[in-house]
Tab-separated table of N, CA and C in Angstrom:
chain	number	residue	atom	x	y	z
A	20	MET	N	-10.775	1.146	26.663
A	20	MET	CA	-10.195	0.938	25.605
A	20	MET	C	-10.579	0.080	24.612
A	21	SER	N	-9.693	0.866	23.363
A	21	SER	CA	-10.465	0.022	22.347
A	21	SER	C	-9.352	-0.199	21.561
A	22	GLN	N	-10.230	-0.635	20.577
A	22	GLN	CA	-9.739	-1.514	19.268
A	22	GLN	C	-9.099	-0.416	17.839
A	23	TYR	N	-7.958	-0.237	17.686
A	23	TYR	CA	-8.039	0.113	15.537
A	23	TYR	C	-7.267	-0.268	14.992
A	24	HIS	N	-7.910	0.063	13.988
A	24	HIS	CA	-7.267	-0.363	12.751
A	24	HIS	C	-6.221	0.608	11.964
A	25	ALA	N	-5.392	-0.025	11.455
A	25	ALA	CA	-4.455	0.944	10.865
A	25	ALA	C	-4.113	0.255	9.922
A	26	LYS	N	-3.547	1.502	9.182
A	26	LYS	CA	-2.822	1.448	7.352
A	26	LYS	C	-1.831	2.174	7.381
A	27	VAL	N	-0.564	1.168	7.016
A	27	VAL	CA	0.343	2.035	7.262
A	27	VAL	C	0.967	2.170	5.664
A	28	PHE	N	1.268	2.881	5.297
A	28	PHE	CA	1.905	3.210	3.451
A	28	PHE	C	3.339	3.843	3.237
A	29	VAL	N	4.033	2.743	2.971
A	29	VAL	CA	5.512	2.869	2.854
A	29	VAL	C	5.862	2.862	1.656
A	30	THR	N	6.464	4.386	0.797
A	30	THR	CA	6.782	4.446	-0.384
A	30	THR	C	7.960	4.757	-0.461
A	31	LEU	N	9.030	4.514	-1.593
A	31	LEU	CA	10.454	4.805	-2.248
A	31	LEU	C	10.339	6.096	-1.920
A	32	LYS	N	11.412	7.162	-1.532
A	32	LYS	CA	11.383	8.204	-1.636
A	32	LYS	C	11.802	8.478	-3.556
A	33	PRO	N	11.070	9.336	-3.813
A	33	PRO	CA	11.446	10.021	-5.270
A	33	PRO	C	12.731	9.818	-5.859
A	34	SER	N	13.486	10.530	-4.919
A	34	SER	CA	14.373	10.322	-5.749
A	34	SER	C	15.613	8.710	-5.913
A	35	ILE	N	14.762	7.868	-5.218
A	35	ILE	CA	15.366	6.866	-5.123
A	35	ILE	C	14.951	5.649	-6.323
A	36	LEU	N	16.306	5.241	-7.029
A	36	LEU	CA	15.195	3.966	-8.296
A	36	LEU	C	14.605	2.911	-7.841
A	37	ASP	N	13.344	2.626	-8.549
A	37	ASP	CA	12.835	1.583	-8.129
A	37	ASP	C	12.501	0.341	-9.494
A	38	PRO	N	13.640	-0.569	-9.257
A	38	PRO	CA	13.744	-1.325	-10.342
A	38	PRO	C	12.314	-1.843	-10.197
A	39	GLN	N	11.923	-2.419	-9.145
A	39	GLN	CA	10.816	-3.511	-9.291
A	39	GLN	C	9.848	-2.442	-10.308
A	40	GLY	N	9.548	-1.549	-9.697
A	40	GLY	CA	8.301	-0.265	-10.502
A	40	GLY	C	8.086	-0.814	-12.162
A	41	ARG	N	9.950	-0.227	-12.803
A	41	ARG	CA	10.669	-0.008	-13.762
A	41	ARG	C	9.831	-1.599	-14.928
A	42	THR	N	9.833	-2.354	-13.657
A	42	THR	CA	10.034	-3.924	-14.931
A	42	THR	C	8.455	-3.763	-14.777
A	43	VAL	N	7.499	-3.518	-14.049
A	43	VAL	CA	6.406	-3.522	-14.108
A	43	VAL	C	6.071	-2.340	-15.340
A	44	GLU	N	6.422	-1.344	-14.931
A	44	GLU	CA	6.328	-0.713	-16.076
A	44	GLU	C	6.370	-1.204	-17.636
A	45	ARG	N	8.022	-1.806	-17.625
A	45	ARG	CA	7.802	-2.402	-18.943
A	45	ARG	C	6.959	-3.353	-19.434
A	46	ALA	N	6.527	-4.217	-18.504
A	46	ALA	CA	5.841	-5.236	-18.861
A	46	ALA	C	4.508	-4.708	-18.984
A	47	LEU	N	3.969	-3.603	-18.395
A	47	LEU	CA	2.859	-2.725	-19.173
A	47	LEU	C	3.033	-2.144	-20.704
A	48	ALA	N	3.914	-1.743	-20.788
A	48	ALA	CA	4.176	-1.313	-22.206
A	48	ALA	C	4.049	-2.166	-23.201
A	49	HIS	N	4.586	-3.449	-22.699
A	49	HIS	CA	4.167	-4.784	-23.942
A	49	HIS	C	2.840	-5.313	-23.869
A	50	LEU	N	2.318	-4.777	-22.936
A	50	LEU	CA	0.775	-5.021	-22.933
A	50	LEU	C	-0.319	-4.106	-23.481
A	51	GLU	N	0.482	-3.339	-24.535
A	51	GLU	CA	-0.098	-2.125	-24.899
A	51	GLU	C	-0.549	-1.227	-23.820
A	52	HIS	N	0.091	-1.352	-22.679
A	52	HIS	CA	-0.417	-0.080	-22.375
A	52	HIS	C	1.239	1.238	-21.978
A	53	ALA	N	1.101	1.645	-22.798
A	53	ALA	CA	2.118	2.536	-23.418
A	53	ALA	C	2.384	4.025	-22.505
A	54	ASN	N	0.753	4.154	-22.411
A	54	ASN	CA	0.586	5.379	-21.623
A	54	ASN	C	0.854	5.584	-20.340
A	55	VAL	N	1.320	3.955	-19.615
A	55	VAL	CA	1.636	4.223	-18.234
A	55	VAL	C	2.901	4.825	-18.248
A	56	SER	N	3.173	5.315	-16.923
A	56	SER	CA	4.455	5.627	-16.765
A	56	SER	C	4.284	6.196	-15.250
A	57	GLY	N	6.342	5.876	-14.831
A	57	GLY	CA	6.133	6.317	-13.281
A	57	GLY	C	5.254	5.426	-12.283
A	58	VAL	N	5.992	3.969	-12.480
A	58	VAL	CA	5.210	3.068	-11.557
A	58	VAL	C	6.021	2.764	-10.586
A	59	ARG	N	5.783	3.147	-9.140
A	59	ARG	CA	6.397	2.683	-8.505
A	59	ARG	C	5.481	1.829	-6.883
A	60	VAL	N	6.749	0.822	-6.841
A	60	VAL	CA	6.021	-0.066	-6.001
A	60	VAL	C	6.294	-0.381	-4.603
A	61	GLY	N	5.360	0.006	-3.912
A	61	GLY	CA	5.041	0.456	-2.291
A	61	GLY	C	4.703	-0.453	-1.614
A	62	LYS	N	4.616	-0.276	0.086
A	62	LYS	CA	4.051	-1.347	0.980
A	62	LYS	C	2.869	-1.072	1.632
A	63	LEU	N	1.947	-1.730	1.670
A	63	LEU	CA	0.670	-1.213	2.907
A	63	LEU	C	0.735	-2.026	3.710
A	64	ILE	N	0.973	-1.946	5.204
A	64	ILE	CA	0.845	-2.845	5.855
A	64	ILE	C	-0.347	-2.309	7.044
A	65	GLU	N	-1.480	-3.685	7.134
A	65	GLU	CA	-2.421	-2.768	8.092
A	65	GLU	C	-1.806	-3.927	9.379
A	66	LEU	N	-2.566	-3.233	10.377
A	66	LEU	CA	-2.676	-4.018	11.658
A	66	LEU	C	-3.674	-3.629	12.446
A	67	THR	N	-3.751	-4.452	13.631
A	67	THR	CA	-4.570	-3.852	14.904
A	67	THR	C	-4.259	-3.819	16.158
A	68	LEU	N	-4.858	-2.638	16.515
A	68	LEU	CA	-3.909	-2.006	17.886
A	68	LEU	C	-4.619	-2.209	18.699
A	69	HIS	N	-4.750	-2.318	19.970
A	69	HIS	CA	-5.600	-1.913	21.584
A	69	HIS	C	-4.779	-1.022	22.240
A	70	GLY	N	-6.050	0.262	22.704
A	70	GLY	CA	-5.116	0.694	23.890
A	70	GLY	C	-6.149	2.205	23.424
A	71	ASP	N	-5.508	3.183	24.608
A	71	ASP	CA	-6.281	4.671	24.360
A	71	ASP	C	-5.356	5.263	23.091
A	72	ARG	N	-6.096	5.721	22.396
A	72	ARG	CA	-6.186	6.673	20.706
A	72	ARG	C	-4.743	7.416	21.377
A	73	ALA	N	-4.687	8.420	22.168
A	73	ALA	CA	-3.270	9.244	22.227
A	73	ALA	C	-2.126	7.998	21.680
A	74	GLN	N	-2.420	6.999	22.868
A	74	GLN	CA	-1.600	6.346	22.789
A	74	GLN	C	-0.913	5.149	21.839
A	75	VAL	N	-2.194	5.137	21.085
A	75	VAL	CA	-2.106	4.234	19.677
A	75	VAL	C	-1.120	4.931	19.047
A	76	GLU	N	-1.583	6.414	19.280
A	76	GLU	CA	-1.251	7.190	17.968
A	76	GLU	C	0.104	7.268	17.912
A	77	ALA	N	0.621	7.710	19.114
A	77	ALA	CA	2.037	7.791	19.825
A	77	ALA	C	3.028	6.532	19.014
A	78	GLN	N	2.106	5.559	19.691
A	78	GLN	CA	2.954	4.061	19.315
A	78	GLN	C	2.957	3.837	17.532
A	79	LEU	N	1.593	4.192	16.656
A	79	LEU	CA	1.731	3.832	15.535
A	79	LEU	C	2.896	4.910	14.653
A	80	GLN	N	3.265	6.009	15.331
A	80	GLN	CA	4.510	6.701	14.678
A	80	GLN	C	5.637	5.981	15.326
A	81	ASP	N	6.010	5.424	16.878
A	81	ASP	CA	7.155	5.148	16.391
A	81	ASP	C	7.333	3.751	15.496
A	82	ILE	N	6.363	2.617	15.475
A	82	ILE	CA	6.328	1.571	14.692
A	82	ILE	C	6.760	2.006	13.329
A	83	THR	N	5.647	2.464	12.957
A	83	THR	CA	5.783	3.354	11.280
A	83	THR	C	7.341	4.001	10.975
A	84	THR	N	8.061	4.415	11.839
A	84	THR	CA	9.143	5.226	12.077
A	84	THR	C	10.525	4.313	11.803
A	85	ASN	N	10.259	3.188	12.915
A	85	ASN	CA	11.657	2.538	12.966
A	85	ASN	C	11.413	0.930	13.115
A	86	VAL	N	10.123	0.507	12.168
A	86	VAL	CA	10.072	-0.504	12.491
A	86	VAL	C	10.066	-1.053	11.195
A	87	LEU	N	8.654	-0.479	10.556
A	87	LEU	CA	7.915	-0.517	8.960
A	87	LEU	C	8.786	0.266	8.045
A	88	SER	N	9.612	0.975	8.248
A	88	SER	CA	10.603	2.041	7.156
A	88	SER	C	11.430	2.175	7.024
A	89	ASN	N	12.278	2.602	6.432
A	89	ASN	CA	13.652	3.096	6.588
A	89	ASN	C	13.817	4.561	5.797
A	90	PRO	N	13.674	5.382	7.120
A	90	PRO	CA	13.793	6.755	6.851
A	90	PRO	C	14.488	7.758	5.799
A	91	ILE	N	15.683	6.742	5.897
A	91	ILE	CA	16.727	7.159	4.883
A	91	ILE	C	16.179	6.910	2.968
A	92	MET	N	15.262	5.982	2.814
A	92	MET	CA	15.355	5.954	1.700
A	92	MET	C	13.658	5.877	1.461
A	93	GLU	N	13.111	6.073	2.231
A	93	GLU	CA	11.592	5.540	2.158
A	93	GLU	C	10.655	6.913	3.407
A	94	ASP	N	9.553	7.073	2.589
A	94	ASP	CA	8.328	8.008	2.760
A	94	ASP	C	7.426	7.083	3.516
A	95	ALA	N	6.928	7.549	4.666
A	95	ALA	CA	5.786	6.741	5.425
A	95	ALA	C	4.323	7.602	6.029
A	96	ARG	N	3.377	7.038	5.892
A	96	ARG	CA	2.612	7.865	6.143
A	96	ARG	C	1.646	6.552	7.259
A	97	TRP	N	0.494	7.003	7.922
A	97	TRP	CA	-0.405	6.397	8.352
A	97	TRP	C	-1.688	7.022	8.485
A	98	GLU	N	-2.667	5.593	8.755
A	98	GLU	CA	-4.084	6.226	8.436
A	98	GLU	C	-4.721	5.693	9.956
A	99	LEU	N	-5.571	5.879	11.164
A	99	LEU	CA	-5.900	5.308	12.074
A	99	LEU	C	-7.338	5.182	11.910
A	100	GLU	N	-8.501	3.997	12.134
A	100	GLU	CA	-9.538	4.306	12.674
A	100	GLU	C	-10.172	3.124	13.477
A	101	GLU	N	-10.947	4.024	14.454
A	101	GLU	CA	-11.618	3.183	15.552
A	101	GLU	C	-12.277	1.970	14.621
A	102	HIS	N	-12.148	0.533	15.134
A	102	HIS	CA	-12.744	-0.313	15.113
A	102	HIS	C	-14.036	-0.677	15.364
A	103	GLN	N	-15.191	-0.885	15.088
A	103	GLN	CA	-16.248	-1.209	15.640
A	103	GLN	C	-16.712	-2.343	15.765
B	14	MET	N	-6.630	15.421	-23.448
B	14	MET	CA	-6.472	14.555	-23.059
B	14	MET	C	-5.536	14.836	-21.165
B	15	SER	N	-6.080	13.987	-20.444
B	15	SER	CA	-5.199	14.580	-19.209
B	15	SER	C	-4.111	13.316	-18.471
B	16	GLN	N	-3.490	14.261	-17.381
B	16	GLN	CA	-3.091	12.882	-16.754
B	16	GLN	C	-3.380	12.628	-15.380
B	17	TYR	N	-3.534	11.695	-15.302
B	17	TYR	CA	-4.143	10.788	-14.014
B	17	TYR	C	-2.890	10.145	-13.093
B	18	HIS	N	-2.762	10.071	-11.813
B	18	HIS	CA	-2.140	9.355	-10.845
B	18	HIS	C	-3.225	8.311	-9.862
B	19	ALA	N	-2.683	6.949	-9.983
B	19	ALA	CA	-3.518	6.094	-9.575
B	19	ALA	C	-3.037	5.479	-8.317
B	20	LYS	N	-3.329	4.914	-7.925
B	20	LYS	CA	-2.970	4.034	-6.654
B	20	LYS	C	-3.726	2.664	-6.513
B	21	VAL	N	-2.754	1.735	-6.289
B	21	VAL	CA	-3.464	0.295	-6.627
B	21	VAL	C	-3.308	-0.017	-5.114
B	22	PHE	N	-4.110	-0.758	-4.495
B	22	PHE	CA	-3.605	-1.473	-2.943
B	22	PHE	C	-3.669	-2.997	-3.337
B	23	VAL	N	-3.114	-3.484	-3.150
B	23	VAL	CA	-3.558	-4.960	-3.198
B	23	VAL	C	-3.042	-5.833	-1.712
B	24	THR	N	-4.197	-6.349	-1.005
B	24	THR	CA	-4.054	-7.202	-0.431
B	24	THR	C	-4.249	-8.392	0.102
B	25	LEU	N	-3.466	-9.222	0.559
B	25	LEU	CA	-3.831	-10.911	1.021
B	25	LEU	C	-5.379	-10.897	1.047
B	26	LYS	N	-5.764	-11.979	0.743
B	26	LYS	CA	-7.647	-12.437	1.003
B	26	LYS	C	-7.450	-12.627	2.986
B	27	PRO	N	-8.473	-12.740	3.127
B	27	PRO	CA	-8.396	-12.813	5.290
B	27	PRO	C	-7.973	-14.153	4.961
B	28	SER	N	-8.490	-14.944	3.996
B	28	SER	CA	-8.348	-16.644	4.227
B	28	SER	C	-6.710	-16.862	4.239
B	29	ILE	N	-6.067	-15.937	3.492
B	29	ILE	CA	-4.465	-16.469	3.129
B	29	ILE	C	-3.346	-16.321	4.299
B	30	LEU	N	-2.917	-16.993	4.419
B	30	LEU	CA	-1.412	-17.098	5.924
B	30	LEU	C	-0.640	-15.840	5.246
B	31	ASP	N	-0.463	-15.043	5.989
B	31	ASP	CA	0.719	-14.014	5.316
B	31	ASP	C	1.730	-14.387	6.462
B	32	PRO	N	2.992	-15.213	5.791
B	32	PRO	CA	3.975	-15.189	7.138
B	32	PRO	C	4.784	-14.083	6.954
B	33	GLN	N	4.921	-13.313	6.490
B	33	GLN	CA	5.782	-11.689	6.126
B	33	GLN	C	5.066	-11.136	7.695
B	34	GLY	N	3.836	-11.143	7.534
B	34	GLY	CA	3.010	-10.601	8.466
B	34	GLY	C	3.205	-11.154	9.958
B	35	ARG	N	2.849	-12.099	9.502
B	35	ARG	CA	3.488	-12.663	11.428
B	35	ARG	C	4.772	-12.359	11.475
B	36	THR	N	5.241	-12.598	11.116
B	36	THR	CA	6.811	-12.288	11.303
B	36	THR	C	7.166	-10.872	11.963
B	37	VAL	N	6.721	-9.684	11.101
B	37	VAL	CA	6.386	-8.626	11.682
B	37	VAL	C	5.818	-7.997	12.966
B	38	GLU	N	4.868	-8.973	13.183
B	38	GLU	CA	3.957	-8.867	14.496
B	38	GLU	C	4.728	-9.828	15.441
B	39	ARG	N	5.599	-11.079	15.351
B	39	ARG	CA	6.297	-11.429	16.517
B	39	ARG	C	7.638	-10.181	16.691
B	40	ALA	N	8.190	-9.569	15.447
B	40	ALA	CA	8.958	-8.603	15.828
B	40	ALA	C	8.615	-7.382	17.063
B	41	LEU	N	7.227	-6.908	16.339
B	41	LEU	CA	6.686	-5.972	17.232
B	41	LEU	C	6.567	-6.950	18.597
B	42	ALA	N	6.165	-7.680	18.990
B	42	ALA	CA	5.505	-8.741	20.349
B	42	ALA	C	6.749	-8.199	21.071
B	43	HIS	N	8.247	-8.711	20.606
B	43	HIS	CA	9.732	-8.275	21.171
B	43	HIS	C	9.953	-6.664	21.130
B	44	LEU	N	9.542	-6.093	20.858
B	44	LEU	CA	10.021	-4.677	20.823
B	44	LEU	C	9.268	-4.043	21.836
B	45	GLU	N	8.286	-5.022	22.470
B	45	GLU	CA	6.731	-4.407	23.439
B	45	GLU	C	6.030	-3.462	23.183
B	46	HIS	N	5.753	-4.493	22.228
B	46	HIS	CA	4.188	-3.883	21.334
B	46	HIS	C	3.622	-5.000	21.360
B	47	ALA	N	3.083	-5.558	22.370
B	47	ALA	CA	2.406	-6.596	22.546
B	47	ALA	C	0.961	-6.729	21.902
B	48	ASN	N	0.932	-5.326	21.798
B	48	ASN	CA	-0.945	-4.553	22.164
B	48	ASN	C	-1.275	-4.791	20.507
B	49	VAL	N	-0.264	-5.513	19.636
B	49	VAL	CA	-0.271	-5.284	17.826
B	49	VAL	C	-0.469	-6.643	17.805
B	50	SER	N	-1.725	-6.916	16.410
B	50	SER	CA	-1.885	-7.653	16.082
B	50	SER	C	-2.583	-7.947	14.758
B	51	GLY	N	-2.675	-8.788	14.437
B	51	GLY	CA	-3.744	-9.309	13.174
B	51	GLY	C	-2.496	-8.094	11.885
B	52	VAL	N	-1.365	-8.266	12.064
B	52	VAL	CA	-0.539	-7.527	10.660
B	52	VAL	C	-0.466	-8.059	9.705
B	53	ARG	N	-0.758	-7.808	8.713
B	53	ARG	CA	-0.667	-8.425	6.831
B	53	ARG	C	0.170	-7.226	6.366
B	54	VAL	N	1.185	-7.459	5.479
B	54	VAL	CA	1.831	-6.942	4.428
B	54	VAL	C	1.600	-7.005	3.058
B	55	GLY	N	0.636	-5.720	2.808
B	55	GLY	CA	0.108	-6.261	0.961
B	55	GLY	C	0.944	-5.281	0.165
B	56	LYS	N	0.360	-4.261	-0.708
B	56	LYS	CA	1.495	-3.903	-1.700
B	56	LYS	C	0.502	-2.532	-1.860
B	57	LEU	N	1.494	-1.299	-2.740
B	57	LEU	CA	0.831	0.049	-2.865
B	57	LEU	C	1.832	0.180	-4.140
B	58	ILE	N	1.162	0.454	-5.580
B	58	ILE	CA	1.364	0.625	-6.250
B	58	ILE	C	0.919	1.928	-6.993
B	59	GLU	N	2.218	2.751	-7.380
B	59	GLU	CA	1.642	4.192	-7.697
B	59	GLU	C	1.466	3.930	-9.293
B	60	LEU	N	0.979	4.710	-9.976
B	60	LEU	CA	1.672	4.777	-11.289
B	60	LEU	C	0.769	6.161	-11.844
B	61	THR	N	1.290	6.599	-13.213
B	61	THR	CA	0.680	7.761	-13.719
B	61	THR	C	-0.348	7.340	-15.086
B	62	LEU	N	-0.950	7.862	-15.496
B	62	LEU	CA	-1.925	7.560	-16.744
B	62	LEU	C	-2.739	8.607	-17.425
B	63	HIS	N	-2.068	8.467	-18.858
B	63	HIS	CA	-2.441	9.339	-20.171
B	63	HIS	C	-3.921	8.719	-20.569
B	64	GLY	N	-4.712	10.102	-20.575
B	64	GLY	CA	-5.775	9.435	-21.663
B	64	GLY	C	-7.024	10.332	-21.352
B	65	ASP	N	-8.528	9.644	-21.402
B	65	ASP	CA	-9.041	10.268	-20.894
B	65	ASP	C	-9.732	9.394	-19.824
B	66	ARG	N	-10.690	10.254	-18.962
B	66	ARG	CA	-10.832	9.393	-17.827
B	66	ARG	C	-11.880	8.269	-18.056
B	67	ALA	N	-12.455	8.065	-18.524
B	67	ALA	CA	-13.019	7.017	-19.047
B	67	ALA	C	-11.875	5.566	-19.599
B	68	GLN	N	-11.714	5.874	-20.171
B	68	GLN	CA	-10.420	5.014	-21.148
B	68	GLN	C	-9.447	4.583	-19.971
B	69	VAL	N	-9.160	5.408	-19.132
B	69	VAL	CA	-8.175	5.285	-18.167
B	69	VAL	C	-8.863	4.284	-17.201
B	70	GLU	N	-10.098	4.651	-16.576
B	70	GLU	CA	-10.528	3.919	-15.573
B	70	GLU	C	-11.188	2.321	-16.153
B	71	ALA	N	-11.072	1.813	-17.221
B	71	ALA	CA	-11.101	1.041	-17.801
B	71	ALA	C	-9.594	0.397	-17.890
B	72	GLN	N	-9.128	1.006	-18.074
B	72	GLN	CA	-7.234	0.299	-18.526
B	72	GLN	C	-6.844	0.286	-17.101
B	73	LEU	N	-7.403	0.794	-15.978
B	73	LEU	CA	-6.840	0.924	-14.681
B	73	LEU	C	-7.156	-0.497	-13.852
B	74	GLN	N	-8.690	-0.816	-14.101
B	74	GLN	CA	-9.592	-1.790	-13.592
B	74	GLN	C	-8.455	-3.200	-14.194
B	75	ASP	N	-8.220	-2.841	-15.372
B	75	ASP	CA	-7.618	-4.147	-16.318
B	75	ASP	C	-6.323	-4.712	-15.525
B	76	ILE	N	-5.501	-3.621	-15.599
B	76	ILE	CA	-4.598	-3.553	-15.454
B	76	ILE	C	-4.273	-4.324	-13.713
B	77	THR	N	-5.075	-3.639	-13.023
B	77	THR	CA	-5.336	-3.927	-11.440
B	77	THR	C	-5.379	-4.979	-11.138
B	78	THR	N	-6.708	-6.252	-12.333
B	78	THR	CA	-7.143	-7.293	-12.011
B	78	THR	C	-6.053	-8.341	-12.687
B	79	ASN	N	-5.511	-8.078	-13.979
B	79	ASN	CA	-4.912	-8.471	-14.861
B	79	ASN	C	-3.283	-9.037	-14.635
B	80	VAL	N	-2.923	-7.702	-14.150
B	80	VAL	CA	-1.452	-7.658	-14.010
B	80	VAL	C	-0.815	-7.475	-12.791
B	81	LEU	N	-1.374	-6.805	-12.065
B	81	LEU	CA	-1.436	-6.393	-10.542
B	81	LEU	C	-1.440	-7.055	-9.333
B	82	SER	N	-2.590	-7.793	-9.626
B	82	SER	CA	-2.932	-9.079	-8.747
B	82	SER	C	-3.204	-10.032	-8.948
B	83	ASN	N	-3.345	-10.846	-8.018
B	83	ASN	CA	-3.825	-12.422	-8.490
B	83	ASN	C	-4.952	-12.383	-7.585
B	84	PRO	N	-5.963	-12.387	-8.111
B	84	PRO	CA	-7.353	-12.768	-7.950
B	84	PRO	C	-7.989	-13.462	-7.265
B	85	ILE	N	-7.001	-15.017	-7.098
B	85	ILE	CA	-7.230	-16.090	-6.771
B	85	ILE	C	-6.716	-15.416	-5.508
B	86	MET	N	-6.088	-15.445	-4.483
B	86	MET	CA	-4.952	-15.041	-3.411
B	86	MET	C	-5.269	-13.289	-2.797
B	87	GLU	N	-5.592	-12.358	-4.170
B	87	GLU	CA	-5.692	-11.183	-3.534
B	87	GLU	C	-6.761	-10.411	-3.719
B	88	ASP	N	-7.054	-9.384	-2.949
B	88	ASP	CA	-7.876	-8.450	-3.146
B	88	ASP	C	-7.356	-6.964	-3.774
B	89	ALA	N	-7.619	-6.623	-4.278
B	89	ALA	CA	-7.365	-5.371	-4.944
B	89	ALA	C	-8.279	-4.440	-5.504
B	90	ARG	N	-7.748	-2.762	-4.652
B	90	ARG	CA	-8.702	-1.955	-5.267
B	90	ARG	C	-8.123	-0.433	-5.719
B	91	TRP	N	-8.301	0.025	-6.435
B	91	TRP	CA	-7.548	1.318	-7.032
B	91	TRP	C	-8.528	2.766	-6.650
B	92	GLU	N	-7.628	4.104	-6.791
B	92	GLU	CA	-8.049	5.004	-6.708
B	92	GLU	C	-7.261	6.065	-7.416
B	93	LEU	N	-7.885	6.928	-8.285
B	93	LEU	CA	-7.499	7.685	-9.236
B	93	LEU	C	-7.732	9.448	-8.991
B	94	GLU	N	-6.809	10.330	-9.520
B	94	GLU	CA	-6.680	11.377	-9.358
B	94	GLU	C	-6.325	11.634	-10.601
B	95	GLU	N	-6.803	13.216	-10.902
B	95	GLU	CA	-6.450	13.800	-11.811
B	95	GLU	C	-5.515	14.624	-11.276
B	96	HIS	N	-4.456	14.351	-12.159
B	96	HIS	CA	-2.930	15.319	-12.092
B	96	HIS	C	-3.095	16.790	-12.577
B	97	GLN	N	-3.109	17.896	-11.524
B	97	GLN	CA	-2.965	19.547	-11.909
B	97	GLN	C	-1.674	19.623	-12.992
């Protein structure tokens, strides 16, 4: 049984409006960063899992899709690395 | 002048309590994911910048430190790739 460190990246689908991102973009424009566009704010969730790799991968896919993201509005992907 | 796609990862420093992460962790435990621990919720901010690479890198460092994160409580790092 090993320990794994996972990162889950959750972003709004491109077709979904992102008011928080728009607000950041406008703030940046006022701060003389007018060359910045397309700001989107998503989530990065870090977690630690114990178990066998195959079981942990299946579990992480389940958690990512069913708990940490809303598949209607969000895209989600994960990375897993064994913790030394 | 090129177009760059940047990702900024903002996470709470390890010493800072993360109530949102704790809540997710407890919810997972109730969903039979008791082998999950250390849940931390951070931000992933995506943006597009136009300019020369050196200028864009300096600008992104400035934005990351001074706009998108709070260096007292958060760690932040960024990735930059040229957009084809």
